[in-house]
C-alpha atoms as an extended CHARMM CRD file, in Angstrom:
* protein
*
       219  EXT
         1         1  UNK       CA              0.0000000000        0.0000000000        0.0000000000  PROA      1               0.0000000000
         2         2  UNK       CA              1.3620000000        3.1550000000       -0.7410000000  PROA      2               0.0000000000
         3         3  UNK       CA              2.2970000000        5.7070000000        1.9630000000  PROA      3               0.0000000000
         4         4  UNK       CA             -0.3300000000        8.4090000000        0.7440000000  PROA      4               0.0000000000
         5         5  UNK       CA             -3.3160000000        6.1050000000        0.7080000000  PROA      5               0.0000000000
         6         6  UNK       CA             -1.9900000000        4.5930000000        4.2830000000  PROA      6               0.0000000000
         7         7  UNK       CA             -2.0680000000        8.1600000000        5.8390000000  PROA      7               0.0000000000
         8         8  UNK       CA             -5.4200000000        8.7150000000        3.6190000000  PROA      8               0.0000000000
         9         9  UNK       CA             -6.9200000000        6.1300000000        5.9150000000  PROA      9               0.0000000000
        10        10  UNK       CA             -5.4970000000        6.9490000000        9.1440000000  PROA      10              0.0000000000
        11        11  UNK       CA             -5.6240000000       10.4560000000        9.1090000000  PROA      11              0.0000000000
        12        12  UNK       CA             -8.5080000000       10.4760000000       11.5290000000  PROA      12              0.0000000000
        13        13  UNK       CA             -7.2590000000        8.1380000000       13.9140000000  PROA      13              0.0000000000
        14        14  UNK       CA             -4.9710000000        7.8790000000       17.0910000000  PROA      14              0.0000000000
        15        15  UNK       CA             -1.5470000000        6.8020000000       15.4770000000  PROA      15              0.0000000000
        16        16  UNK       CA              0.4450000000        5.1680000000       18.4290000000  PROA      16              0.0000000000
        17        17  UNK       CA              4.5030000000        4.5840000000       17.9210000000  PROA      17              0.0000000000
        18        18  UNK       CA              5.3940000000        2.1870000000       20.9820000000  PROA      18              0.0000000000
        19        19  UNK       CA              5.5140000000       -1.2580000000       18.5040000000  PROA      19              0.0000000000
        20        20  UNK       CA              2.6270000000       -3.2830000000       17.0790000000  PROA      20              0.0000000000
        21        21  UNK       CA              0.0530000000       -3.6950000000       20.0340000000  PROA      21              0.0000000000
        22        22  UNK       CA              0.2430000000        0.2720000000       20.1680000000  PROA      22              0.0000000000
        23        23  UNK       CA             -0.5200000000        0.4250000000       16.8040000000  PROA      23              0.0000000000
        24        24  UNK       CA             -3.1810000000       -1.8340000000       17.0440000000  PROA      24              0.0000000000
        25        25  UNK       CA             -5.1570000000       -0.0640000000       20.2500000000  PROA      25              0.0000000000
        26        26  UNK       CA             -4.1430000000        3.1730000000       17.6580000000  PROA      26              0.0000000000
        27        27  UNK       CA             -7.0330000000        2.2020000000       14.7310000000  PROA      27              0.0000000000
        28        28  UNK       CA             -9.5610000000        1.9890000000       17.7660000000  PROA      28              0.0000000000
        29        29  UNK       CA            -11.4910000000        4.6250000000       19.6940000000  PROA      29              0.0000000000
        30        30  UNK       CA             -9.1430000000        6.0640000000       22.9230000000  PROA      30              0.0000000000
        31        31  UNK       CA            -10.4370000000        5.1340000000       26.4080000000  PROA      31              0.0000000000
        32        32  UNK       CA            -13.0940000000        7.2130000000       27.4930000000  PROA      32              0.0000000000
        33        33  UNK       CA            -11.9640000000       10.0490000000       29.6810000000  PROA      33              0.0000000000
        34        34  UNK       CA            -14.3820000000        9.0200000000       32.7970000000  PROA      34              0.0000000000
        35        35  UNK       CA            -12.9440000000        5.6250000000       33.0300000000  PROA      35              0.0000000000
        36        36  UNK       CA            -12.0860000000        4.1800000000       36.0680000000  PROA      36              0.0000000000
        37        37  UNK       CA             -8.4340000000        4.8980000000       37.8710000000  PROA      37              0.0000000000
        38        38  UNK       CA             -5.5590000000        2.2680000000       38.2320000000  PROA      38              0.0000000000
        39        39  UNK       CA             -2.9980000000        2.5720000000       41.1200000000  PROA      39              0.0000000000
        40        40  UNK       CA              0.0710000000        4.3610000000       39.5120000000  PROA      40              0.0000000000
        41        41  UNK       CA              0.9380000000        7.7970000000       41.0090000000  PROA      41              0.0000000000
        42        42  UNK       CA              3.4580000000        9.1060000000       38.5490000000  PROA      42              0.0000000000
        43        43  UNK       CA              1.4750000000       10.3950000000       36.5230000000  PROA      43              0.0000000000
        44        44  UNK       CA             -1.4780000000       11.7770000000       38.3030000000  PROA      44              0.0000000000
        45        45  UNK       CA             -4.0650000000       14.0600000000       36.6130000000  PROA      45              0.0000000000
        46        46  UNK       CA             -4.6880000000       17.1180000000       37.8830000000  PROA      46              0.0000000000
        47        47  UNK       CA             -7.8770000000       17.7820000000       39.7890000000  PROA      47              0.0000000000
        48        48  UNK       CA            -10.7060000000       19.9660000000       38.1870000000  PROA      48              0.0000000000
        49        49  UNK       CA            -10.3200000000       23.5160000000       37.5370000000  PROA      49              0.0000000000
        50        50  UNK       CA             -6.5220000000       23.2570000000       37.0540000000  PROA      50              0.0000000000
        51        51  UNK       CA             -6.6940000000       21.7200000000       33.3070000000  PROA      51              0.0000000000
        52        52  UNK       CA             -4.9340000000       24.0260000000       31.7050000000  PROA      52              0.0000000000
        53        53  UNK       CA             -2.8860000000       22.5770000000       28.8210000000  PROA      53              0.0000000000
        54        54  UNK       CA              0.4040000000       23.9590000000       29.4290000000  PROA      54              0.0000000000
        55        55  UNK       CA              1.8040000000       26.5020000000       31.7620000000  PROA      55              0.0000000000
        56        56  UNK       CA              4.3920000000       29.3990000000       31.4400000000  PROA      56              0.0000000000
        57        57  UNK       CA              4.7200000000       27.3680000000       27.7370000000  PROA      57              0.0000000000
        58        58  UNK       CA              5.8360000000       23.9230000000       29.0190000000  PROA      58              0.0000000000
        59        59  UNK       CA              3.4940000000       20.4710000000       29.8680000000  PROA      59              0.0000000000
        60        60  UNK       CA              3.9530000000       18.3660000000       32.3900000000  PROA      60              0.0000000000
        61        61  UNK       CA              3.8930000000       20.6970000000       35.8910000000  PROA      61              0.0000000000
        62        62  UNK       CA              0.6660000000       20.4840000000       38.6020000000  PROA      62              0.0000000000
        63        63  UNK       CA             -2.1440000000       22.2880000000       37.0480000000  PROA      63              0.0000000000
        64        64  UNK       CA             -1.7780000000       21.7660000000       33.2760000000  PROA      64              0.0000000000
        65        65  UNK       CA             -3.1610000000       18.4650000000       31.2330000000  PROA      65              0.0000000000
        66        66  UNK       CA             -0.5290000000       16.0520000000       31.7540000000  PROA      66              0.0000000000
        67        67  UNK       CA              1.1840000000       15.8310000000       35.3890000000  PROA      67              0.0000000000
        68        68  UNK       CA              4.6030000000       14.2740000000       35.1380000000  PROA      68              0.0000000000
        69        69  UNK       CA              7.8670000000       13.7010000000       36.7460000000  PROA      69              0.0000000000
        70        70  UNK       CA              9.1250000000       16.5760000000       34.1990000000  PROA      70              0.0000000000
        71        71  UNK       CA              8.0300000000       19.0710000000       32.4190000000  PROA      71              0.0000000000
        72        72  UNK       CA              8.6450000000       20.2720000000       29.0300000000  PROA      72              0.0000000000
        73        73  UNK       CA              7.9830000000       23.0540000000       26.2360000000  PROA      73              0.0000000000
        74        74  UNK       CA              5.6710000000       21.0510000000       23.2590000000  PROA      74              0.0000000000
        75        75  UNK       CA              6.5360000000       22.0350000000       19.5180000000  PROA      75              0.0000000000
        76        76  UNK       CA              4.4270000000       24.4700000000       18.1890000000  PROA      76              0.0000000000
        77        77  UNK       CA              0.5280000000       23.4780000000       17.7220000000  PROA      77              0.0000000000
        78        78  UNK       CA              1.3440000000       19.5090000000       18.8850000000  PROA      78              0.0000000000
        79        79  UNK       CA             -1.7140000000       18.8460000000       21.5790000000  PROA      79              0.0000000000
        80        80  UNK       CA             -1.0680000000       17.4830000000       24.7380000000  PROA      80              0.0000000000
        81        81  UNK       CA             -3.8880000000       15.2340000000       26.1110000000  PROA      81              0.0000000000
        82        82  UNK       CA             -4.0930000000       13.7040000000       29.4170000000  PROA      82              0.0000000000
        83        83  UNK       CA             -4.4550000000        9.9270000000       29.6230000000  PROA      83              0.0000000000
        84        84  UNK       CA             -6.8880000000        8.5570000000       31.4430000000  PROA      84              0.0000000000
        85        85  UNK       CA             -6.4410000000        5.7590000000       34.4020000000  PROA      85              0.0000000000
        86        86  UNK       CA             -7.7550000000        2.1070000000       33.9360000000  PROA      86              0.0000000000
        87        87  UNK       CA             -8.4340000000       -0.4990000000       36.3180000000  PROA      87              0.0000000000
        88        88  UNK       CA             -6.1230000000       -3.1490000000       35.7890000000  PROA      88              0.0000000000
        89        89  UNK       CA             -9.1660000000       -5.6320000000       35.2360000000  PROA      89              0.0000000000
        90        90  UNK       CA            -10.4550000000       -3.4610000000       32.2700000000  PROA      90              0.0000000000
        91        91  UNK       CA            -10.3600000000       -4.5260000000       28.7950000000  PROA      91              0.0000000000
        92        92  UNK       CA             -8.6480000000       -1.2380000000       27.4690000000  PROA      92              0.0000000000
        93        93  UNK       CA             -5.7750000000       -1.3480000000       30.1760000000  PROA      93              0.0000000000
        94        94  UNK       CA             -3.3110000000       -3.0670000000       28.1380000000  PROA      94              0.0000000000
        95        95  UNK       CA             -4.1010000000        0.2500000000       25.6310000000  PROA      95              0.0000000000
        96        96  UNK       CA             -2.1530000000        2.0470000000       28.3240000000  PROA      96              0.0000000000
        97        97  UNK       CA              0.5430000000       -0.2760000000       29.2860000000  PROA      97              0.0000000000
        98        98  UNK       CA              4.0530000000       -0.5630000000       28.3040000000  PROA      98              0.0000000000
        99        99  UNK       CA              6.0120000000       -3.8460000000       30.2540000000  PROA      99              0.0000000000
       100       100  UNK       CA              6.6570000000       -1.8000000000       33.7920000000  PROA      100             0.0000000000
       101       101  UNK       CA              5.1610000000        1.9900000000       32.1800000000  PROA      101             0.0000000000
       102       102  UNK       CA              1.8460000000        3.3950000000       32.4340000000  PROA      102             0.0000000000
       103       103  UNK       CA              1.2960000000        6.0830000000       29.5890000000  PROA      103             0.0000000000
       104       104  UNK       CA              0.3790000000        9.3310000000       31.1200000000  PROA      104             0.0000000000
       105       105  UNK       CA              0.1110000000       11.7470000000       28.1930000000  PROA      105             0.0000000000
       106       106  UNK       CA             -0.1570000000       11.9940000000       24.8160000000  PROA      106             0.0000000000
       107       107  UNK       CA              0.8550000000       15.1310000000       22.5160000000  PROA      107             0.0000000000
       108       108  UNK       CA             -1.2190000000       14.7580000000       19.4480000000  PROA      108             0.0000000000
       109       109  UNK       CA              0.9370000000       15.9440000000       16.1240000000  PROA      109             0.0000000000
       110       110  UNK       CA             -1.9130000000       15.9320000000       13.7360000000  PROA      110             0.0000000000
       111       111  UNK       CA             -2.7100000000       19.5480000000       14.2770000000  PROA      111             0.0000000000
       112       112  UNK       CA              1.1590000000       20.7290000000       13.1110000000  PROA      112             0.0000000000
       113       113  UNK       CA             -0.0960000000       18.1850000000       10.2130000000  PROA      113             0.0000000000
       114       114  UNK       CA              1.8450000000       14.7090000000       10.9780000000  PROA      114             0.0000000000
       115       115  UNK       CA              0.7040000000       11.2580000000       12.2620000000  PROA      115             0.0000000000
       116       116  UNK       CA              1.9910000000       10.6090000000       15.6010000000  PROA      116             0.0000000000
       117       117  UNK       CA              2.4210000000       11.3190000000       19.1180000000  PROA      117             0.0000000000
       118       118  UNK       CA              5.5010000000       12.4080000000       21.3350000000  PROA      118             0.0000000000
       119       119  UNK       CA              4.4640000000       10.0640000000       24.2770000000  PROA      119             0.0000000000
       120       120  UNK       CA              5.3490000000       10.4370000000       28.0330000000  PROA      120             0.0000000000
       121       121  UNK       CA              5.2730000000        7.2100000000       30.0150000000  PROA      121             0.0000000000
       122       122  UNK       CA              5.5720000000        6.5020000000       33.4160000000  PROA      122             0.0000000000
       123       123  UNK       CA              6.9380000000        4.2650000000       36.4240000000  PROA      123             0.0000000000
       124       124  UNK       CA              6.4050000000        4.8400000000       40.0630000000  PROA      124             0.0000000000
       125       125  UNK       CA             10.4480000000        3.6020000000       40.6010000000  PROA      125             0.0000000000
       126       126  UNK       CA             13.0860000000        6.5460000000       41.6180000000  PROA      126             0.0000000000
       127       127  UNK       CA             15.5770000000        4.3240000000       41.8250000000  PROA      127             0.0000000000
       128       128  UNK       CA             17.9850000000        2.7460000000       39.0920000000  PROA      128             0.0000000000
       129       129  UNK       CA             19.6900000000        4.1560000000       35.8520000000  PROA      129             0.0000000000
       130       130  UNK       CA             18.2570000000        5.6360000000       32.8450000000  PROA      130             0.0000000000
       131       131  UNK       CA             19.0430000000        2.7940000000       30.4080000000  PROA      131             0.0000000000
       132       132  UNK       CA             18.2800000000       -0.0850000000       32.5200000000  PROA      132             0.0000000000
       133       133  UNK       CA             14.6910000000        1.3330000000       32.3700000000  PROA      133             0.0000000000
       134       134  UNK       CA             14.8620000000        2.7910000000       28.8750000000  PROA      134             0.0000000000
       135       135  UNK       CA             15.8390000000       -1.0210000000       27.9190000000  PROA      135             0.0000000000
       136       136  UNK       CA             12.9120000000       -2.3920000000       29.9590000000  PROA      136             0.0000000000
       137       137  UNK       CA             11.1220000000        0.0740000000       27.7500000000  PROA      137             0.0000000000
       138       138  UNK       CA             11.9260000000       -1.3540000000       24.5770000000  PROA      138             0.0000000000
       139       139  UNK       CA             12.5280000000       -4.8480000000       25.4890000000  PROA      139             0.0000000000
       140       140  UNK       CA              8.2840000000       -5.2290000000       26.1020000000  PROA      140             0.0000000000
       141       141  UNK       CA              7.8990000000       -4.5960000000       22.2640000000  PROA      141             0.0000000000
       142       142  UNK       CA              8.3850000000       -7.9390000000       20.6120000000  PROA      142             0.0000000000
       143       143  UNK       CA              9.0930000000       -6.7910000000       17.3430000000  PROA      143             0.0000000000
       144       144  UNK       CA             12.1520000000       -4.2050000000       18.3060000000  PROA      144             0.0000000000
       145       145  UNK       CA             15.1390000000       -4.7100000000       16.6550000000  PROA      145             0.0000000000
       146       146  UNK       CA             18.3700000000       -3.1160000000       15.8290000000  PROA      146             0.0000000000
       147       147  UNK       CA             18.6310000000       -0.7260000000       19.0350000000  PROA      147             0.0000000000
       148       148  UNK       CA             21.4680000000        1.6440000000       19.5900000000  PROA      148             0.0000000000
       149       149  UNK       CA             22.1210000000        3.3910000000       23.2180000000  PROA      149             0.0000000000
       150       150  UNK       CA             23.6780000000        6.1630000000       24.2520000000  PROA      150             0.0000000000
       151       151  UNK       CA             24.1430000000        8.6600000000       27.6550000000  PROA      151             0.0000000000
       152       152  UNK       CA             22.9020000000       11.6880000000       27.0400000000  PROA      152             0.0000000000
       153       153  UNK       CA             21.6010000000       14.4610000000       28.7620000000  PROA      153             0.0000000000
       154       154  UNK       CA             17.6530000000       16.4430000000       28.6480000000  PROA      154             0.0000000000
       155       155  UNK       CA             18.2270000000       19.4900000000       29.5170000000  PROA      155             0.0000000000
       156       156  UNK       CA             20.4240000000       19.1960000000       32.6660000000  PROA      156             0.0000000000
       157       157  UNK       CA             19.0290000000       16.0440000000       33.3640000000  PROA      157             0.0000000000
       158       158  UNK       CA             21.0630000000       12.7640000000       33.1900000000  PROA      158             0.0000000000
       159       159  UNK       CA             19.0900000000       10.3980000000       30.4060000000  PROA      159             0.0000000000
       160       160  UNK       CA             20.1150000000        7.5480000000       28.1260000000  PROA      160             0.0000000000
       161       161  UNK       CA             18.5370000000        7.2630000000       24.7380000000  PROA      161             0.0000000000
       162       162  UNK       CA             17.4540000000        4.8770000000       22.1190000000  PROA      162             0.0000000000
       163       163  UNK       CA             16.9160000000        4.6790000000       18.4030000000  PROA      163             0.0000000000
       164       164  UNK       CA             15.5530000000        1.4970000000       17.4180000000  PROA      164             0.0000000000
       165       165  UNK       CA             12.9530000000        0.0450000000       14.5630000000  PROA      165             0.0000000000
       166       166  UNK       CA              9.9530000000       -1.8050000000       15.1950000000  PROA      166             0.0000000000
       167       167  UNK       CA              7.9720000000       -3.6830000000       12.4980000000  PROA      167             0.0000000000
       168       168  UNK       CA              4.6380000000       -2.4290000000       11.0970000000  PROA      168             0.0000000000
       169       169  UNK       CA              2.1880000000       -5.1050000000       10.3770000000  PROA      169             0.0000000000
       170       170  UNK       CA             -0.0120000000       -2.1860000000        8.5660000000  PROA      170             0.0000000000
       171       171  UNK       CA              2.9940000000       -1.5970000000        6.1440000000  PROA      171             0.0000000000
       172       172  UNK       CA              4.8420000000       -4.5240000000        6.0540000000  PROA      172             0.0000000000
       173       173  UNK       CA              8.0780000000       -2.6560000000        6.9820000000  PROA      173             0.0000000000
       174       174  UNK       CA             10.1210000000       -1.7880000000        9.6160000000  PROA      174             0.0000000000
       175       175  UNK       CA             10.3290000000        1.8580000000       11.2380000000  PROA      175             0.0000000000
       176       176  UNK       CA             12.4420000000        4.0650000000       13.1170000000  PROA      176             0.0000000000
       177       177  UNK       CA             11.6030000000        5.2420000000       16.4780000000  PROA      177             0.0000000000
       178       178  UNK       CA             13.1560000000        7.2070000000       19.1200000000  PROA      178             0.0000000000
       179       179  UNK       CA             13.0610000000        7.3760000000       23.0570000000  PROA      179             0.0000000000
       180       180  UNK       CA             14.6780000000        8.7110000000       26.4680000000  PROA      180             0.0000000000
       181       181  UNK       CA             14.4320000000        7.4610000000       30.2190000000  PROA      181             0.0000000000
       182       182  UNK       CA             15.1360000000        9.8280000000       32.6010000000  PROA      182             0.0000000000
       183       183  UNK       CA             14.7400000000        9.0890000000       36.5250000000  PROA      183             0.0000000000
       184       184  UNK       CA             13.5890000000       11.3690000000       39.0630000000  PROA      184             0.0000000000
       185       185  UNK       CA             12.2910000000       11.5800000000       42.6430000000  PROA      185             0.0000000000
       186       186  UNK       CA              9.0920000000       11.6350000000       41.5420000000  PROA      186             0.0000000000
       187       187  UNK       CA              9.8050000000        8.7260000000       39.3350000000  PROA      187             0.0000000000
       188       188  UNK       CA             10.7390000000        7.1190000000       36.1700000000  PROA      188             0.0000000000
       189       189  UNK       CA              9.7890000000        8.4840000000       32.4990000000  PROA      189             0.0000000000
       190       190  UNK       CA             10.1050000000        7.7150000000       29.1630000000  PROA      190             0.0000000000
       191       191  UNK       CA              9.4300000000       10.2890000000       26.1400000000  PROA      191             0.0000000000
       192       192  UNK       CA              8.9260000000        8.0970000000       22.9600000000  PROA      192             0.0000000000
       193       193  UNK       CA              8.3330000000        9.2860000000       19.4650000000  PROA      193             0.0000000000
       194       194  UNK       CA              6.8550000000        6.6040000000       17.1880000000  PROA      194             0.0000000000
       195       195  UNK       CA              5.1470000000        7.9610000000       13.4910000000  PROA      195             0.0000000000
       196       196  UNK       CA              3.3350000000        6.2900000000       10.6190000000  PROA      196             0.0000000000
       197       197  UNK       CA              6.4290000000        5.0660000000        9.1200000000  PROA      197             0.0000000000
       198       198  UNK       CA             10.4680000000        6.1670000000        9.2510000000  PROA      198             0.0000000000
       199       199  UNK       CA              9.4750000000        9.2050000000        6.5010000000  PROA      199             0.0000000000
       200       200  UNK       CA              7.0020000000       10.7020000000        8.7390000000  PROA      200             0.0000000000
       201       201  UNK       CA              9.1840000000        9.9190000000       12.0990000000  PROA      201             0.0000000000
       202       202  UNK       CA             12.1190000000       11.5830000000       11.0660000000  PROA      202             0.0000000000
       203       203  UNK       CA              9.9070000000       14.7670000000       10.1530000000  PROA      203             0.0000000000
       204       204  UNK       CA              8.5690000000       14.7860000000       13.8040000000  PROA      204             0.0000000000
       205       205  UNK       CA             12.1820000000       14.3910000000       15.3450000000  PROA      205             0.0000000000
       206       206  UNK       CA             12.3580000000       18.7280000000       15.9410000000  PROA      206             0.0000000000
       207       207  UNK       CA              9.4090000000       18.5310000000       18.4630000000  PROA      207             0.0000000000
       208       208  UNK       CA             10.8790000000       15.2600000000       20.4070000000  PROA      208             0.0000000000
       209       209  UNK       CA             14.3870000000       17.6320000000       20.6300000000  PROA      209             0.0000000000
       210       210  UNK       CA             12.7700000000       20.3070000000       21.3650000000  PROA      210             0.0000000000
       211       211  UNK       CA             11.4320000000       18.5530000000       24.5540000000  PROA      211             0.0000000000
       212       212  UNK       CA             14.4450000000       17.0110000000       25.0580000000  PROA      212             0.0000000000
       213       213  UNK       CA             16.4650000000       20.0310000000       25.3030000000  PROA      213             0.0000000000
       214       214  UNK       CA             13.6460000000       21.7190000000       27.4590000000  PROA      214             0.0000000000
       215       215  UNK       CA             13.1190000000       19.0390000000       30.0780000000  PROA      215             0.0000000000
       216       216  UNK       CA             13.6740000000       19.7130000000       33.8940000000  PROA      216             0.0000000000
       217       217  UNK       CA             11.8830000000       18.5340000000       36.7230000000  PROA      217             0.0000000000
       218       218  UNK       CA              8.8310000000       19.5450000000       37.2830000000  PROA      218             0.0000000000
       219       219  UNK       CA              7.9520000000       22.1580000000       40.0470000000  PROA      219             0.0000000000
């Protein structure tokens, strides 16, 4: 299938990066946003009345969208959206699931006109090393292959990268994706950037820099 008609078809619908049950939960509706909580803490939404998507220009501090370990500045129109919490006993749970990560937000890249979301999840642990959980990370997607690590740094925080390719069912190919595992008192995260294919990926890689560079803890 050619790349246009593939994005033709998915251009309405959640495209998720994280290997092929991600993609899979991606061609199906999202969770509803009432549905009931699980037990992580890492990523905790913020109560009502303090939804406001990002303050002083970054995501991820109490009172915007997405509460996280860290905070960050999203590229230009990308849309962070909160994640909601599933019991473990629900159907959709494994939707929001990652080996040892809950997902805790989402920032939608269709409105700056790609397929794909920069994804934050998290881990309640704030103990261990950056790439010992960035390789749990990539080690619960069965079709990874071909990963390459490094040290690195976001923003003045000590983090290990990836860049790896999964394999699309959808296209019959393999694709690039990217990732980073920081660890903080407040816990463990991962920023992943996944895409419709390598093409598109790559073309989304300024925003996942962007929050790269930006990242500190949040306060």
């Amino acid at each position: 299938m050619a790349r246009g008609a593939v994005a033709a078809a998915l251009a309405g619908a959640a495209l998720v990066g994280c290997g092929e049950q991600q993609e899979s939960a991606s061609r199906n509706p999202s969770p509803a946003a009432g549905s009931t909580s699980g037990t992580s803490t890492a990523g905790t939404s913020p109560a009502p009345g303090r939804t406001a998507v990002t303050k002083d220009g970054r995501v991820g501090a109490p009172g915007t969208v997405c509460v996280m370990p860290v905070s960050f500045e999203p590229a230009p129109d990308w849309k962070p959206k909160p994640v909601p919490r599933l019991a473990a006993d629900s159907p959709l749970a494994s939707w929001t699931k990652h080996g040892p990560f809950d997902l805790a937000c989402e920032i939608d890249a269709k409105p700056a006109g790609h397929l794909g979301y920069l994804r934050a999840w998290v881990q309640n642990s704030s103990t261990g090393m950056p790439r010992a959980a960035l390789e749990s990370f990539v080690g619960a997607d069965r079709t990874a292959s071909r990963a390459t690590y490094r040290e690195t740094k976001a923003g003045s925080l000590p983090a290990a990268e990836v860049v790896y390719e999964t394999y699309s069912k959808l296209l019959d190919e393999s694709k690039q994706e990217h990732a980073l595992a920081v660890v903080t008192p407040r816990g463990t995260l991962v920023l992943h950037l996944g895409g419709l294919d390598t093409q598109e990926h790559q073309d989304m890689l300024p925003a996942y820099e962007l929050a790269k560079r930006s990242m500190r803890l949040a306060s």
